[in-house]
Amino acid sequence: MPALTEPKLITGNSNKPLANSIARRMSMHRGMNVGLVDARVERFNDAEIFVEVFENVRGEDMFIIQSTSKPANDHLMELLIMADALQRSSAGRITAVIPYFGYARQDRRTKARTPISAKLVANMLTRAGIERVLTMDLHAAQIQGFFDIPVDNLYAAPIFALDIQHHFGDMDDVMIISPDVGGVARARELAKRINAPLAIVDKRREKPGEVAEMTVIGDVTGKRCIIVDDLCDTAGTLCKAAEVLMDAGATEVHSYITHGVMSGPAVERVTNSVMKSLVITDTIEPTQAILDCPNIRVVPTAPVFAQGILNIWNGTSVSSLFETETLVPIYEGFYSKG
C-alpha cells in the first residue's frame, strides 16, 4: 500500500553533492520540490559529532543519505547519530541510503583473532533504529545476511553496460576482465549484459596490498579490455593488471570501478598508467584531483538511487532496477542515442 506521507531526505557530510542530486532527481519524478531536511551535522572542538534536526519529522518516511567513506569512522558515527536523532523525534521509518558501505572488506575472518567488522557495523546500524538499508555493490554479497532488516543492494553493472554501449560503439573486440578469481561473478554479470567474452587476471599476494605475481587466463590479443571491480583503493593492483594485459597483447585497457576510494597515490598512478580510462561512480564524493585527472571519468548514481528511494517509499520493486532496460529511461539525457 503506498505511503501517505512524502519521502523526506536528510544527509550528513560524506557526500552532499550526491544527496543534492538525488533530491533534484526525485523532484523531477514527483513533479514537486523534494529538498533535504534542514539539519546541522557538526563537530564540537574535541571532534565529537552533534546532530540537530530543525524540521518536524514525526511519522515521516525518512531516508538518510550517507556513505561511510573516508574518514570512515566519522561518517559512520554521523549516520548512527542521525538515525538516533530521527528515532527519538518519532520518525515513522528510517532507511539508510549508504551508496558506499565502508568496512565491507572485513566480511570474514581471514586468520585467527581478527574481527568481522562488517557484521559489527550491521549490528550498530540496526540498534540505532535503522529499519532498512539501500546500498550499491557490496564488496561481498553475504553482508546482506549480516542484517536482520531488509537490505536492497543495487548494482552498478546496468549503468556500466549503458556507458560502455554508449562510448565503445562496435563491441566485437571488447573483452571484460576480472582482476582476480574472486571477482569473476561480478565481471561475468557485466559481460553477459553486453554480450562480451571474459578473461581473468589471476593475482597472488605476498601480503595485503602487495601483489607478487599476475597471470592472464584467456587470450586478450587484439582486444579492448575492460577491467571490472567493485572498488579501487590505492590503484596499485589495477595499474599492474593493465600493464599485464597490454603485455599480453591487448590494444587498450579501460577500467570500470564502482567505488573510487582512491587513497594515497591512486590518482597519480592512474594518470601515469597505461590505462586509457578509468570510470568510477560518485558513490564516494570525488576529490578535485580525481575531477582534474584526464583519464578518470565519473558517472552519476543519483538517477538509480532516486528511483530506488521512490520504489521503497511506494512499496514497489527495487529489483526492477537490476535490469539495463529499466535504467534507459531513468538515464535519458545521459546516454541518448545518436
PDB file of N, CA and C in Angstrom, residues 10-13 39-41 51 53 64-66 75 77-87 94 128:
ATOM      1  N   ILE A  10      17.559  13.337   4.315  1.00  0.00           N
ATOM      2  CA  ILE A  10      18.483  14.055   5.183  1.00  0.00           C
ATOM      3  C   ILE A  10      19.873  13.522   4.884  1.00  0.00           C
ATOM      4  N   THR A  11      20.886  14.351   5.023  1.00  0.00           N
ATOM      5  CA  THR A  11      22.235  13.900   4.687  1.00  0.00           C
ATOM      6  C   THR A  11      23.240  14.367   5.724  1.00  0.00           C
ATOM      7  N   GLY A  12      24.314  13.599   5.828  1.00  0.00           N
ATOM      8  CA  GLY A  12      25.457  14.008   6.633  1.00  0.00           C
ATOM      9  C   GLY A  12      26.465  14.724   5.747  1.00  0.00           C
ATOM     10  N   ASN A  13      27.736  14.641   6.117  1.00  0.00           N
ATOM     11  CA  ASN A  13      28.774  15.384   5.413  1.00  0.00           C
ATOM     12  C   ASN A  13      29.583  14.544   4.430  1.00  0.00           C
ATOM     13  N   ALA A  39      18.953  20.521   8.720  1.00  0.00           N
ATOM     14  CA  ALA A  39      19.600  19.958   9.913  1.00  0.00           C
ATOM     15  C   ALA A  39      21.047  20.410   9.946  1.00  0.00           C
ATOM     16  N   ARG A  40      21.638  20.283  11.099  1.00  0.00           N
ATOM     17  CA  ARG A  40      23.086  20.533  11.184  1.00  0.00           C
ATOM     18  C   ARG A  40      23.770  19.293  11.730  1.00  0.00           C
ATOM     19  N   VAL A  41      24.859  18.934  11.057  1.00  0.00           N
ATOM     20  CA  VAL A  41      25.688  17.806  11.473  1.00  0.00           C
ATOM     21  C   VAL A  41      27.097  18.363  11.597  1.00  0.00           C
ATOM     22  N   VAL A  51      24.261  16.377  16.150  1.00  0.00           N
ATOM     23  CA  VAL A  51      23.229  16.474  15.118  1.00  0.00           C
ATOM     24  C   VAL A  51      22.010  17.184  15.692  1.00  0.00           C
ATOM     25  N   VAL A  53      18.090  18.363  14.165  1.00  0.00           N
ATOM     26  CA  VAL A  53      17.135  18.415  13.052  1.00  0.00           C
ATOM     27  C   VAL A  53      16.179  19.576  13.316  1.00  0.00           C
ATOM     28  N   ILE A  64      18.144   8.554   5.141  1.00  0.00           N
ATOM     29  CA  ILE A  64      19.433   9.173   5.460  1.00  0.00           C
ATOM     30  C   ILE A  64      20.419   8.811   4.351  1.00  0.00           C
ATOM     31  N   ILE A  65      20.940   9.812   3.648  1.00  0.00           N
ATOM     32  CA  ILE A  65      21.902   9.568   2.568  1.00  0.00           C
ATOM     33  C   ILE A  65      23.300   9.811   3.119  1.00  0.00           C
ATOM     34  N   GLN A  66      24.084   8.748   3.253  1.00  0.00           N
ATOM     35  CA  GLN A  66      25.388   8.884   3.886  1.00  0.00           C
ATOM     36  C   GLN A  66      26.271   7.701   3.524  1.00  0.00           C
ATOM     37  N   HIS A  75      32.152   9.360   9.411  1.00  0.00           N
ATOM     38  CA  HIS A  75      30.914   9.292   8.625  1.00  0.00           C
ATOM     39  C   HIS A  75      29.976   8.208   9.142  1.00  0.00           C
ATOM     40  N   MET A  77      29.773   7.374  12.359  1.00  0.00           N
ATOM     41  CA  MET A  77      29.183   7.946  13.573  1.00  0.00           C
ATOM     42  C   MET A  77      28.116   8.982  13.225  1.00  0.00           C
ATOM     43  N   GLU A  78      28.341   9.772  12.184  1.00  0.00           N
ATOM     44  CA  GLU A  78      27.307  10.711  11.741  1.00  0.00           C
ATOM     45  C   GLU A  78      26.016   9.977  11.401  1.00  0.00           C
ATOM     46  N   LEU A  79      26.159   8.873  10.675  1.00  0.00           N
ATOM     47  CA  LEU A  79      24.986   8.085  10.278  1.00  0.00           C
ATOM     48  C   LEU A  79      24.249   7.545  11.503  1.00  0.00           C
ATOM     49  N   LEU A  80      24.991   6.992  12.448  1.00  0.00           N
ATOM     50  CA  LEU A  80      24.380   6.426  13.648  1.00  0.00           C
ATOM     51  C   LEU A  80      23.679   7.502  14.474  1.00  0.00           C
ATOM     52  N   ILE A  81      24.318   8.654  14.623  1.00  0.00           N
ATOM     53  CA  ILE A  81      23.740   9.717  15.451  1.00  0.00           C
ATOM     54  C   ILE A  81      22.539  10.344  14.756  1.00  0.00           C
ATOM     55  N   MET A  82      22.580  10.489  13.427  1.00  0.00           N
ATOM     56  CA  MET A  82      21.406  10.979  12.702  1.00  0.00           C
ATOM     57  C   MET A  82      20.231  10.028  12.885  1.00  0.00           C
ATOM     58  N   ALA A  83      20.503   8.723  12.804  1.00  0.00           N
ATOM     59  CA  ALA A  83      19.436   7.733  12.988  1.00  0.00           C
ATOM     60  C   ALA A  83      18.847   7.836  14.389  1.00  0.00           C
ATOM     61  N   ASP A  84      19.710   8.008  15.386  1.00  0.00           N
ATOM     62  CA  ASP A  84      19.220   8.127  16.761  1.00  0.00           C
ATOM     63  C   ASP A  84      18.378   9.389  16.930  1.00  0.00           C
ATOM     64  N   ALA A  85      18.829  10.499  16.324  1.00  0.00           N
ATOM     65  CA  ALA A  85      18.077  11.751  16.423  1.00  0.00           C
ATOM     66  C   ALA A  85      16.696  11.605  15.793  1.00  0.00           C
ATOM     67  N   LEU A  86      16.626  10.935  14.655  1.00  0.00           N
ATOM     68  CA  LEU A  86      15.336  10.759  13.977  1.00  0.00           C
ATOM     69  C   LEU A  86      14.429   9.812  14.752  1.00  0.00           C
ATOM     70  N   GLN A  87      15.015   8.742  15.290  1.00  0.00           N
ATOM     71  CA  GLN A  87      14.207   7.794  16.067  1.00  0.00           C
ATOM     72  C   GLN A  87      13.612   8.480  17.305  1.00  0.00           C
ATOM     73  N   ILE A  94      12.928   4.715   9.215  1.00  0.00           N
ATOM     74  CA  ILE A  94      14.246   5.253   8.895  1.00  0.00           C
ATOM     75  C   ILE A  94      14.960   4.277   7.969  1.00  0.00           C
ATOM     76  N   ALA A 128      20.687   1.347  16.111  1.00  0.00           N
ATOM     77  CA  ALA A 128      20.486   2.799  16.082  1.00  0.00           C
ATOM     78  C   ALA A 128      19.083   3.177  15.627  1.00  0.00           C
TER      79      ALA A 128
END
